[in-house]
Short mmCIF file of C-alpha atoms in Angstrom, two decimals:
data_model
loop_
_atom_site.label_atom_id
_atom_site.label_comp_id
_atom_site.label_asym_id
_atom_site.label_seq_id
_atom_site.Cartn_x
_atom_site.Cartn_y
_atom_site.Cartn_z
CA MET A 39 47.61 -36.32 -26.89
CA SER A 40 49.81 -35.44 -23.89
CA GLU A 41 48.59 -33.11 -21.17
CA LYS A 42 51.40 -30.69 -21.99
CA ARG A 43 50.45 -30.56 -25.65
CA LYS A 44 46.78 -30.04 -24.78
CA GLN A 45 47.79 -27.12 -22.57
CA ASP A 46 49.93 -25.65 -25.32
CA ILE A 47 47.07 -25.86 -27.73
CA GLN A 48 44.61 -24.40 -25.24
CA ARG A 49 46.95 -21.48 -24.67
CA ILE A 50 47.31 -20.78 -28.34
CA LYS A 51 43.56 -21.03 -28.85
CA GLU A 52 43.14 -18.29 -26.33
CA LEU A 53 45.62 -16.15 -28.19
CA GLU A 54 43.44 -16.30 -31.25
CA SER A 55 41.06 -14.07 -29.40
CA ILE A 56 42.06 -12.14 -26.34
CA ASN A 57 38.41 -11.92 -25.39
CA LEU A 58 38.36 -15.65 -24.92
CA ALA A 59 41.41 -15.75 -22.67
CA ARG A 60 40.84 -16.92 -19.12
CA ASP A 61 41.41 -14.18 -16.55
CA GLU A 62 44.54 -15.83 -15.19
CA ILE A 63 46.17 -15.98 -18.60
CA ARG A 64 45.17 -12.59 -19.92
CA ASP A 65 48.23 -10.81 -18.53
CA LEU A 66 50.50 -13.25 -20.29
CA VAL A 67 48.67 -12.79 -23.56
CA VAL A 68 49.01 -9.04 -23.35
CA GLN A 69 52.64 -9.18 -22.28
CA THR A 70 53.48 -11.59 -25.07
CA LYS A 71 51.92 -9.43 -27.72
CA MET A 72 53.99 -6.54 -26.37
CA GLU A 73 57.15 -8.68 -26.44
CA VAL A 74 56.50 -9.76 -30.01
CA GLU A 75 56.11 -6.16 -31.02
CA LYS A 76 59.23 -5.11 -29.13
CA ASP A 77 61.23 -7.85 -30.86
CA ASN A 78 59.88 -6.84 -34.22
CA GLU A 79 60.69 -3.23 -33.42
CA GLN A 80 64.31 -4.10 -32.57
CA LEU A 81 64.75 -6.07 -35.75
CA ALA A 82 63.16 -3.23 -37.70
CA GLN A 83 65.71 -0.81 -36.25
CA GLN A 84 68.48 -3.21 -37.18
CA ASN A 85 67.11 -3.32 -40.74
CA ASN A 86 67.07 0.45 -40.85
CA GLN A 87 70.65 0.80 -39.58
CA GLU A 88 71.83 -1.76 -42.11
CA MET A 89 70.20 0.16 -44.96
CA LYS A 90 71.50 3.51 -43.68
CA LYS A 91 75.03 2.07 -43.65
CA TYR A 92 74.70 1.67 -47.41
CA SER A 93 72.85 5.00 -47.85
CA ILE A 94 69.72 3.25 -49.04
CA LYS A 95 66.52 5.23 -48.72
CA SER A 96 63.59 3.01 -47.83
CA ILE A 97 59.82 3.37 -47.98
CA ASP A 98 57.03 0.91 -47.31
CA ILE A 99 53.56 1.16 -48.76
CA VAL A 100 50.46 -0.17 -47.04
CA GLY A 101 46.91 -0.26 -48.38
CA ALA A 102 43.92 -2.47 -49.12
CA ILE A 103 43.78 -4.58 -52.24
CA GLY A 104 43.10 -2.39 -55.27
CA ALA A 105 43.96 0.88 -53.56
CA GLY A 106 46.67 1.44 -56.14
CA LYS A 107 49.89 0.53 -54.29
CA THR A 108 51.41 -1.28 -57.26
CA ALA A 109 50.32 1.40 -59.74
CA ILE A 110 51.85 4.13 -57.57
CA ILE A 111 55.13 2.22 -57.25
CA GLU A 112 55.13 1.68 -61.03
CA LYS A 113 54.76 5.43 -61.62
CA ILE A 114 57.46 6.32 -59.10
CA VAL A 115 59.87 3.70 -60.44
CA GLU A 116 59.24 4.93 -63.97
CA ALA A 117 60.13 8.46 -62.90
CA LEU A 118 63.18 7.54 -60.82
CA SER A 119 64.81 4.48 -62.38
CA ALA A 120 67.40 6.62 -64.12
CA LYS A 121 68.31 8.36 -60.87
CA TYR A 122 68.33 5.42 -58.43
CA ARG A 123 69.05 1.68 -58.47
CA ILE A 124 65.77 0.44 -57.05
CA LEU A 125 64.78 -2.76 -55.27
CA VAL A 126 61.08 -3.47 -54.74
CA ILE A 127 59.85 -6.14 -52.32
CA CYS A 128 56.21 -7.15 -52.86
CA GLY A 129 54.21 -9.03 -50.24
CA ASP A 130 51.11 -11.06 -51.09
CA ILE A 131 49.56 -14.23 -49.75
CA THR A 132 49.90 -15.79 -53.21
CA THR A 133 50.76 -14.95 -56.89
CA THR A 134 53.62 -12.87 -58.34
CA VAL A 135 51.30 -10.48 -60.19
CA ASP A 136 52.55 -7.30 -58.53
CA ALA A 137 56.26 -8.06 -58.80
CA ASP A 138 55.78 -9.00 -62.46
CA ARG A 139 54.10 -5.65 -63.15
CA ILE A 140 56.77 -3.59 -61.43
CA LYS A 141 59.65 -5.54 -62.97
CA GLN A 142 58.73 -4.09 -66.37
CA HIS A 143 59.81 -0.63 -65.21
CA ASN A 144 63.51 -1.33 -64.68
CA ALA A 145 63.48 -2.19 -61.02
CA GLU A 146 64.62 -5.42 -59.43
CA THR A 147 61.67 -7.05 -57.69
CA ILE A 148 61.29 -9.78 -55.10
CA GLN A 149 57.94 -11.35 -54.32
CA ILE A 150 57.29 -12.70 -50.83
CA ASN A 151 54.30 -15.02 -50.61
CA THR A 152 53.16 -15.07 -47.01
CA GLY A 153 50.71 -17.96 -47.32
CA ARG A 154 48.22 -17.12 -44.59
CA GLU A 155 49.94 -14.18 -42.98
CA CYS A 156 48.16 -10.92 -43.55
CA SER A 157 51.17 -8.63 -43.17
CA LEU A 158 54.90 -8.49 -43.76
CA ASN A 159 57.02 -8.05 -40.66
CA ALA A 160 60.62 -7.02 -39.93
CA TYR A 161 61.80 -10.64 -40.21
CA HIS A 162 60.69 -10.88 -43.85
CA ILE A 163 62.72 -7.79 -44.73
CA HIS A 164 65.65 -8.95 -42.63
CA GLN A 165 65.79 -12.24 -44.55
CA ILE A 166 66.06 -10.36 -47.82
CA ILE A 167 68.55 -7.68 -46.91
CA LYS A 168 70.93 -10.16 -45.31
CA ASN A 169 71.00 -12.15 -48.56
CA LYS A 170 71.54 -9.19 -50.87
CA ASP A 171 74.61 -7.10 -51.61
CA LEU A 172 73.33 -3.74 -50.44
CA ASN A 173 76.01 -1.96 -52.45
CA ASP A 174 73.79 -2.58 -55.46
CA TYR A 175 70.86 -0.36 -54.42
CA ASP A 176 70.02 3.25 -53.58
CA LEU A 177 66.30 2.97 -52.93
CA LEU A 178 64.06 0.27 -51.46
CA PHE A 179 60.29 0.08 -51.76
CA VAL A 180 58.28 -2.48 -49.84
CA GLU A 181 54.73 -3.13 -50.95
CA ASN A 182 52.94 -4.76 -48.03
CA VAL A 183 50.21 -7.41 -48.27
CA GLY A 184 46.93 -5.77 -49.36
CA ASN A 185 45.40 -5.17 -45.96
CA LEU A 186 44.66 -2.19 -43.71
CA ILE A 187 44.54 -4.02 -40.40
CA CYS A 188 47.45 -6.43 -39.85
CA PRO A 189 50.30 -4.15 -41.05
CA SER A 190 49.64 -1.82 -38.13
CA ASP A 191 51.08 -4.50 -35.82
CA PHE A 192 54.50 -4.44 -37.47
CA THR A 193 57.04 -1.86 -38.58
CA LEU A 194 59.57 -3.07 -41.14
CA GLY A 195 62.52 -0.76 -40.61
CA THR A 196 61.94 1.57 -43.52
CA ASP A 197 62.51 5.33 -43.22
CA LYS A 198 58.91 6.17 -44.04
CA ARG A 199 55.55 4.48 -44.32
CA ILE A 200 52.96 5.53 -46.87
CA THR A 201 49.38 4.39 -46.46
CA VAL A 202 47.33 4.44 -49.64
CA VAL A 203 43.54 4.51 -49.63
CA SER A 204 41.36 5.16 -52.61
CA THR A 205 38.19 7.16 -53.10
CA THR A 206 36.40 3.93 -54.05
CA GLU A 207 36.86 2.55 -50.52
CA GLY A 208 34.41 5.06 -49.11
CA GLU A 209 34.99 8.10 -46.97
CA TRP A 210 35.06 6.09 -43.71
CA VAL A 211 38.20 4.18 -44.61
CA ILE A 212 40.60 6.45 -42.71
CA GLU A 213 38.37 6.81 -39.65
CA LYS A 214 38.10 3.02 -39.45
CA HIS A 215 41.88 2.43 -39.36
CA PRO A 216 43.30 4.92 -36.86
CA MET A 217 46.27 2.78 -35.77
CA LEU A 218 47.67 2.63 -39.25
CA PHE A 219 47.42 6.37 -39.90
CA LYS A 220 49.04 7.12 -36.53
CA MET A 221 52.17 5.25 -37.66
CA SER A 222 52.26 6.55 -41.26
CA HIS A 223 54.23 9.53 -42.54
CA VAL A 224 52.19 10.06 -45.67
CA ALA A 225 48.52 9.36 -46.43
CA VAL A 226 47.80 9.04 -50.13
CA ILE A 227 44.17 9.35 -51.23
CA ASN A 228 44.29 7.72 -54.65
CA LYS A 229 41.81 7.57 -57.55
CA VAL A 230 40.77 11.20 -57.13
CA ASP A 231 39.70 11.07 -60.76
CA LEU A 232 36.73 8.95 -59.60
CA ALA A 233 35.78 10.97 -56.52
CA GLU A 234 33.17 13.15 -58.17
CA ARG A 235 31.47 10.26 -59.94
CA LEU A 236 31.39 8.29 -56.67
CA GLY A 237 30.40 11.25 -54.54
CA THR A 238 33.22 10.52 -52.08
CA ASP A 239 33.82 13.26 -49.51
CA ILE A 240 37.59 13.75 -49.84
CA GLN A 241 37.58 16.65 -47.38
CA LYS A 242 36.31 14.30 -44.66
CA MET A 243 39.10 11.84 -45.46
CA ILE A 244 41.78 14.56 -45.26
CA HIS A 245 40.27 15.86 -42.04
CA ASP A 246 40.19 12.35 -40.49
CA ALA A 247 43.85 11.73 -41.33
CA LYS A 248 44.96 15.03 -39.80
CA ASP A 249 42.72 14.44 -36.81
CA ILE A 250 44.29 11.04 -36.13
CA ASN A 251 47.85 12.21 -36.83
CA PRO A 252 48.50 15.97 -37.06
CA ASP A 253 52.03 15.33 -38.44
CA ILE A 254 50.89 13.24 -41.39
CA GLU A 255 51.31 14.58 -44.93
CA VAL A 256 48.13 14.07 -46.95
CA ILE A 257 48.14 14.04 -50.73
CA THR A 258 45.48 13.22 -53.32
CA THR A 259 46.65 11.36 -56.41
CA SER A 260 45.57 9.46 -59.47
CA ALA A 261 48.06 6.75 -60.33
CA LYS A 262 46.06 6.24 -63.53
CA THR A 263 46.44 9.76 -64.90
CA GLY A 264 49.68 10.43 -63.02
CA GLU A 265 48.14 13.37 -61.14
CA ASN A 266 50.32 14.50 -58.23
CA ILE A 267 52.81 11.62 -58.49
CA ASP A 268 55.53 14.27 -58.90
CA LYS A 269 54.29 15.95 -55.73
CA LEU A 270 54.38 12.62 -53.87
CA ILE A 271 57.99 12.12 -55.01
CA GLU A 272 58.77 15.61 -53.69
CA ILE A 273 57.15 14.89 -50.31
CA LEU A 274 59.27 11.75 -50.07
CA ASN A 275 62.46 13.76 -50.80
CA LEU A 276 63.35 11.50 -53.71
CA MET B 94 61.06 -12.86 -15.93
CA SER B 95 60.75 -16.56 -15.10
CA GLU B 96 62.15 -19.22 -17.42
CA LYS B 97 58.63 -20.59 -17.94
CA ARG B 98 57.29 -17.21 -19.00
CA LYS B 99 60.23 -16.66 -21.33
CA GLN B 100 59.49 -20.00 -22.96
CA ASP B 101 55.83 -19.14 -23.30
CA ILE B 102 56.68 -15.89 -24.95
CA GLN B 103 59.22 -17.52 -27.26
CA ARG B 104 56.62 -20.05 -28.33
CA ILE B 105 54.06 -17.43 -29.10
CA LYS B 106 56.60 -15.36 -30.99
CA GLU B 107 57.17 -18.32 -33.25
CA LEU B 108 53.46 -18.62 -33.85
CA GLU B 109 53.43 -15.13 -35.25
CA SER B 110 55.25 -16.51 -38.23
CA ILE B 111 55.43 -20.20 -38.96
CA ASN B 112 58.52 -19.56 -41.05
CA LEU B 113 60.33 -18.48 -37.94
CA ALA B 114 59.43 -21.55 -35.91
CA ARG B 115 62.30 -23.77 -34.87
CA ASP B 116 62.20 -27.21 -36.53
CA GLU B 117 61.34 -28.98 -33.31
CA ILE B 118 58.34 -26.79 -32.67
CA ARG B 119 56.96 -26.59 -36.19
CA ASP B 120 54.77 -29.67 -35.83
CA LEU B 121 53.14 -28.23 -32.76
CA VAL B 122 52.49 -24.94 -34.50
CA VAL B 123 50.85 -26.68 -37.43
CA GLN B 124 48.84 -29.02 -35.22
CA THR B 125 47.69 -26.16 -33.07
CA LYS B 126 46.46 -24.15 -36.01
CA MET B 127 44.53 -27.21 -37.13
CA GLU B 128 43.07 -27.68 -33.64
CA VAL B 129 42.02 -24.06 -33.49
CA GLU B 130 40.26 -24.41 -36.81
CA LYS B 131 38.61 -27.68 -35.76
CA ASP B 132 37.33 -26.06 -32.59
CA ASN B 133 36.05 -23.10 -34.53
CA GLU B 134 34.41 -25.48 -37.00
CA GLN B 135 32.63 -27.35 -34.19
CA LEU B 136 31.36 -24.17 -32.66
CA ALA B 137 30.27 -22.97 -36.10
CA GLN B 138 28.22 -26.15 -36.56
CA GLN B 139 26.69 -25.61 -33.14
CA ASN B 140 25.77 -22.06 -34.18
CA ASN B 141 24.19 -23.39 -37.34
CA GLN B 142 22.15 -26.05 -35.54
CA GLU B 143 20.95 -23.48 -33.04
CA MET B 144 19.76 -21.17 -35.81
CA LYS B 145 18.14 -24.02 -37.74
CA LYS B 146 16.20 -25.00 -34.61
CA TYR B 147 14.52 -21.59 -34.85
CA SER B 148 14.25 -21.72 -38.66
CA ILE B 149 16.59 -18.77 -39.05
CA LYS B 150 18.28 -18.44 -42.42
CA SER B 151 21.81 -17.12 -42.10
CA ILE B 152 24.30 -15.58 -44.48
CA ASP B 153 27.70 -14.03 -43.90
CA ILE B 154 29.32 -11.48 -46.16
CA VAL B 155 33.05 -11.10 -46.57
CA GLY B 156 34.92 -8.49 -48.59
CA ALA B 157 37.59 -5.81 -48.47
CA ILE B 158 36.86 -2.36 -47.12
CA GLY B 159 34.79 -0.40 -49.63
CA ALA B 160 33.75 -3.42 -51.70
CA GLY B 161 30.13 -2.61 -50.93
CA LYS B 162 29.20 -5.12 -48.21
CA THR B 163 27.19 -2.63 -46.19
CA ALA B 164 25.52 -1.15 -49.27
CA ILE B 165 24.46 -4.60 -50.47
CA ILE B 166 23.06 -5.51 -47.06
CA GLU B 167 21.20 -2.19 -46.99
CA LYS B 168 19.58 -2.96 -50.37
CA ILE B 169 18.66 -6.51 -49.37
CA VAL B 170 17.25 -5.42 -46.01
CA GLU B 171 15.26 -2.69 -47.72
CA ALA B 172 13.74 -5.29 -50.06
CA LEU B 173 13.07 -7.92 -47.42
CA SER B 174 12.30 -6.16 -44.15
CA ALA B 175 8.54 -6.61 -44.68
CA LYS B 176 8.99 -10.33 -45.29
CA TYR B 177 11.52 -11.25 -42.59
CA ARG B 178 12.49 -10.11 -39.11
CA ILE B 179 16.18 -9.42 -39.72
CA LEU B 180 19.20 -9.29 -37.43
CA VAL B 181 22.47 -7.91 -38.81
CA ILE B 182 25.80 -8.40 -37.02
CA CYS B 183 28.55 -6.06 -38.23
CA GLY B 184 32.22 -6.65 -37.49
CA ASP B 185 34.83 -3.90 -37.60
CA ILE B 186 38.00 -3.16 -35.70
CA THR B 187 36.51 0.13 -34.56
CA THR B 188 33.51 2.49 -35.15
CA THR B 189 29.77 1.74 -35.47
CA VAL B 190 29.44 3.32 -38.92
CA ASP B 191 28.14 0.22 -40.71
CA ALA B 192 25.61 -0.81 -38.08
CA ASP B 193 24.33 2.76 -37.93
CA ARG B 194 23.77 2.77 -41.69
CA ILE B 195 21.94 -0.56 -41.77
CA LYS B 196 19.80 0.27 -38.73
CA GLN B 197 18.00 2.91 -40.78
CA HIS B 198 16.43 0.20 -42.94
CA ASN B 199 14.33 -1.53 -40.29
CA ALA B 200 16.74 -4.21 -39.20
CA GLU B 201 18.11 -4.78 -35.73
CA THR B 202 21.88 -4.36 -35.81
CA ILE B 203 24.72 -5.32 -33.50
CA GLN B 204 28.22 -3.98 -33.94
CA ILE B 205 31.17 -6.08 -32.82
CA ASN B 206 34.42 -4.15 -32.52
CA THR B 207 37.24 -6.63 -32.73
CA GLY B 208 40.05 -4.28 -31.69
CA ARG B 209 43.01 -5.80 -33.47
CA GLU B 210 41.45 -8.97 -34.84
CA CYS B 211 41.08 -8.98 -38.58
CA SER B 212 38.15 -11.41 -38.77
CA LEU B 213 35.06 -12.52 -36.89
CA ASN B 214 35.08 -16.15 -35.77
CA ALA B 215 32.43 -18.62 -34.57
CA TYR B 216 32.90 -17.51 -30.95
CA HIS B 217 31.80 -13.97 -31.75
CA ILE B 218 28.58 -15.25 -33.30
CA HIS B 219 28.10 -17.77 -30.50
CA GLN B 220 28.30 -15.01 -27.91
CA ILE B 221 25.52 -13.12 -29.64
CA ILE B 222 23.10 -15.92 -30.41
CA LYS B 223 23.30 -17.30 -26.88
CA ASN B 224 22.26 -13.90 -25.53
CA LYS B 225 19.37 -13.31 -27.93
CA ASP B 226 15.86 -14.78 -28.05
CA LEU B 227 16.07 -16.49 -31.42
CA ASN B 228 12.27 -16.61 -31.64
CA ASP B 229 12.48 -12.96 -32.65
CA TYR B 230 14.28 -13.44 -35.98
CA ASP B 231 13.86 -15.13 -39.37
CA LEU B 232 17.04 -14.01 -41.10
CA LEU B 233 20.57 -13.28 -39.94
CA PHE B 234 23.22 -11.39 -41.88
CA VAL B 235 26.79 -11.18 -40.66
CA GLU B 236 29.03 -8.54 -42.18
CA ASN B 237 32.60 -9.58 -41.51
CA VAL B 238 35.54 -7.25 -40.84
CA GLY B 239 36.66 -5.62 -44.11
CA ASN B 240 39.39 -8.03 -45.10
CA LEU B 241 39.92 -10.70 -47.74
CA ILE B 242 42.60 -12.70 -45.94
CA CYS B 243 41.78 -13.46 -42.30
CA PRO B 244 38.11 -14.51 -42.74
CA SER B 245 39.25 -17.55 -44.74
CA ASP B 246 40.58 -19.03 -41.49
CA PHE B 247 37.16 -19.09 -39.83
CA THR B 248 33.65 -20.21 -40.68
CA LEU B 249 30.90 -18.69 -38.56
CA GLY B 250 28.11 -21.23 -38.78
CA THR B 251 25.96 -19.46 -41.35
CA ASP B 252 24.17 -21.36 -44.15
CA LYS B 253 25.98 -19.49 -46.89
CA ARG B 254 28.96 -17.24 -47.36
CA ILE B 255 29.01 -14.44 -49.92
CA THR B 256 32.28 -12.86 -50.90
CA VAL B 257 32.01 -9.39 -52.39
CA VAL B 258 34.73 -7.86 -54.51
CA SER B 259 34.41 -4.73 -56.57
CA THR B 260 35.60 -3.76 -60.01
CA THR B 261 37.70 -1.01 -58.41
CA GLU B 262 39.88 -3.60 -56.66
CA GLY B 263 41.39 -4.71 -59.95
CA GLU B 264 40.91 -7.89 -61.93
CA TRP B 265 43.49 -9.83 -59.87
CA VAL B 266 41.49 -9.66 -56.67
CA ILE B 267 39.87 -13.10 -57.03
CA GLU B 268 43.01 -14.86 -58.24
CA LYS B 269 44.89 -13.46 -55.22
CA HIS B 270 42.45 -14.90 -52.65
CA PRO B 271 41.76 -18.51 -53.68
CA MET B 272 41.08 -19.84 -50.17
CA LEU B 273 38.23 -17.46 -49.63
CA PHE B 274 36.52 -18.24 -52.93
CA LYS B 275 36.89 -21.97 -52.31
CA MET B 276 34.77 -21.63 -49.18
CA SER B 277 32.19 -19.18 -50.57
CA HIS B 278 28.82 -20.06 -52.09
CA VAL B 279 28.35 -16.82 -53.97
CA ALA B 280 30.88 -14.41 -55.49
CA VAL B 281 29.50 -10.93 -55.99
CA ILE B 282 31.39 -8.62 -58.35
CA ASN B 283 30.09 -5.23 -57.29
CA LYS B 284 30.35 -1.75 -58.82
CA VAL B 285 29.85 -3.03 -62.37
CA ASP B 286 28.66 0.47 -63.22
CA LEU B 287 32.33 1.54 -62.96
CA ALA B 288 33.89 -1.37 -64.84
CA GLU B 289 33.97 0.26 -68.25
CA ARG B 290 35.41 3.51 -66.98
CA LEU B 291 38.09 1.59 -65.05
CA GLY B 292 38.76 -0.88 -67.83
CA THR B 293 38.38 -3.81 -65.43
CA ASP B 294 38.23 -7.22 -67.09
CA ILE B 295 35.11 -8.71 -65.48
CA GLN B 296 35.28 -11.84 -67.62
CA LYS B 297 38.67 -12.68 -66.11
CA MET B 298 37.21 -12.24 -62.60
CA ILE B 299 34.27 -14.54 -63.37
CA HIS B 300 36.62 -17.07 -64.95
CA ASP B 301 38.96 -17.01 -61.94
CA ALA B 302 36.09 -17.58 -59.50
CA LYS B 303 34.78 -20.57 -61.47
CA ASP B 304 38.30 -21.88 -61.90
CA ILE B 305 38.94 -21.82 -58.14
CA ASN B 306 35.49 -23.15 -57.23
CA PRO B 307 33.33 -24.65 -60.01
CA ASP B 308 30.29 -24.71 -57.69
CA ILE B 309 30.36 -21.02 -56.88
CA GLU B 310 27.55 -18.78 -58.13
CA VAL B 311 28.94 -15.58 -59.65
CA ILE B 312 26.86 -12.45 -60.02
CA THR B 313 27.70 -8.90 -61.07
CA THR B 314 25.90 -6.13 -59.19
CA SER B 315 25.80 -2.43 -58.52
CA ALA B 316 24.62 -1.72 -55.00
CA LYS B 317 24.53 1.94 -56.00
CA THR B 318 22.04 1.59 -58.85
CA GLY B 319 20.44 -1.56 -57.44
CA GLU B 320 21.38 -3.59 -60.53
CA ASN B 321 20.95 -7.34 -59.98
CA ILE B 322 20.20 -7.07 -56.26
CA ASP B 323 16.90 -8.87 -57.00
CA LYS B 324 18.86 -11.59 -58.75
CA LEU B 325 21.18 -11.91 -55.75
CA ILE B 326 18.16 -12.29 -53.47
CA GLU B 327 16.88 -15.01 -55.79
CA ILE B 328 20.22 -16.88 -55.74
CA LEU B 329 20.10 -16.76 -51.95
CA ASN B 330 16.55 -18.25 -51.94
CA LEU B 331 15.25 -15.36 -49.87
#
């Protein structure tokens, strides 16, 4: 292996964990991460302008696996498919399970399989919108990869971000993911129908969300029973 | 900004998403990822040898947020703290909630806050075991960052890996994370006490785990009621 290649590999190893970076390289690592985010941010803005040009409203939904992202999108699409022409982009590392579920409710769906990447980024969305005729849609939903950590590194260019947590994830789930709630417009606390049985302290969750981001809208829902889905649609101005 | 630095940044940008890598750099990206994993693997083996030298049994636990990792460790520690001197390492991006919970059951705990990293790796564990007197422990548990994607990139050097999913995460959760179940010794399907109410198809989950990894042990538990925790301890030879 050439010396150059060894150096490249060493550098990238250090990026895997900033704690492991040598002092003399740490600045570069930090600056690079900032550059990557700036680039993503620019592309996200471009995505947003493109969608605005065609009057498409856009919302992305973040949450852990099983929080109820797909179920919430299903309920919303069911309620709104007569009013809007809807496109739903679903991110997952593998399978087309979510897109297949949503497709049944009269929305066009696209599944992105990220392989090992734990979040969608603005490039994924860019690839799709540049290959679609945006005249055909009024409303875009993006369901991110089921993960509460990685998506906080990347905006996608949507108008609003919803973060969904569920009462089954425990009352610490919001406190443990401050970055994500800082960048979200709406916090959905789903599966309220189970809260009593589980003894989950919903008040603490609401308080944590507001504490992290005073501007965030917090709503409790049950995608299963449909509770408050109409209210969520109202909050989203749809 | 110098040309060199620009190039460095460009290279690292491409690493953020292998799909975005230019053709001429793709090989390097792939090779680097493999090198990183090889390095991690070597260090993991070193960790394992070090622990074996002191006859320490070691187990790491992976699962999404709220799957019940902490609750399961609490129950196991409660049952075994008279028999073993236990060290528990907890990974999270922020907070010391989990370590604080486990500490109350007579185990020494260490919290690692990873900041933005979505998984522990062998280096994290290495840092801890090299700074501890390993004569003081018989059993090590590592609770990974709540995430089902990133931990499949890194082994830690433990004897066994348990992956915990819960019935509230939906019956697709195992099918969606094949890499993780391939590398796990035990699959725990937790919160079985809620399965009926949720209508979760546990048989599908068991089938998926065995389909992905015929050697995996699958067990259904409820950390809340304590159901099958004794059986889990038995499977782990503890």
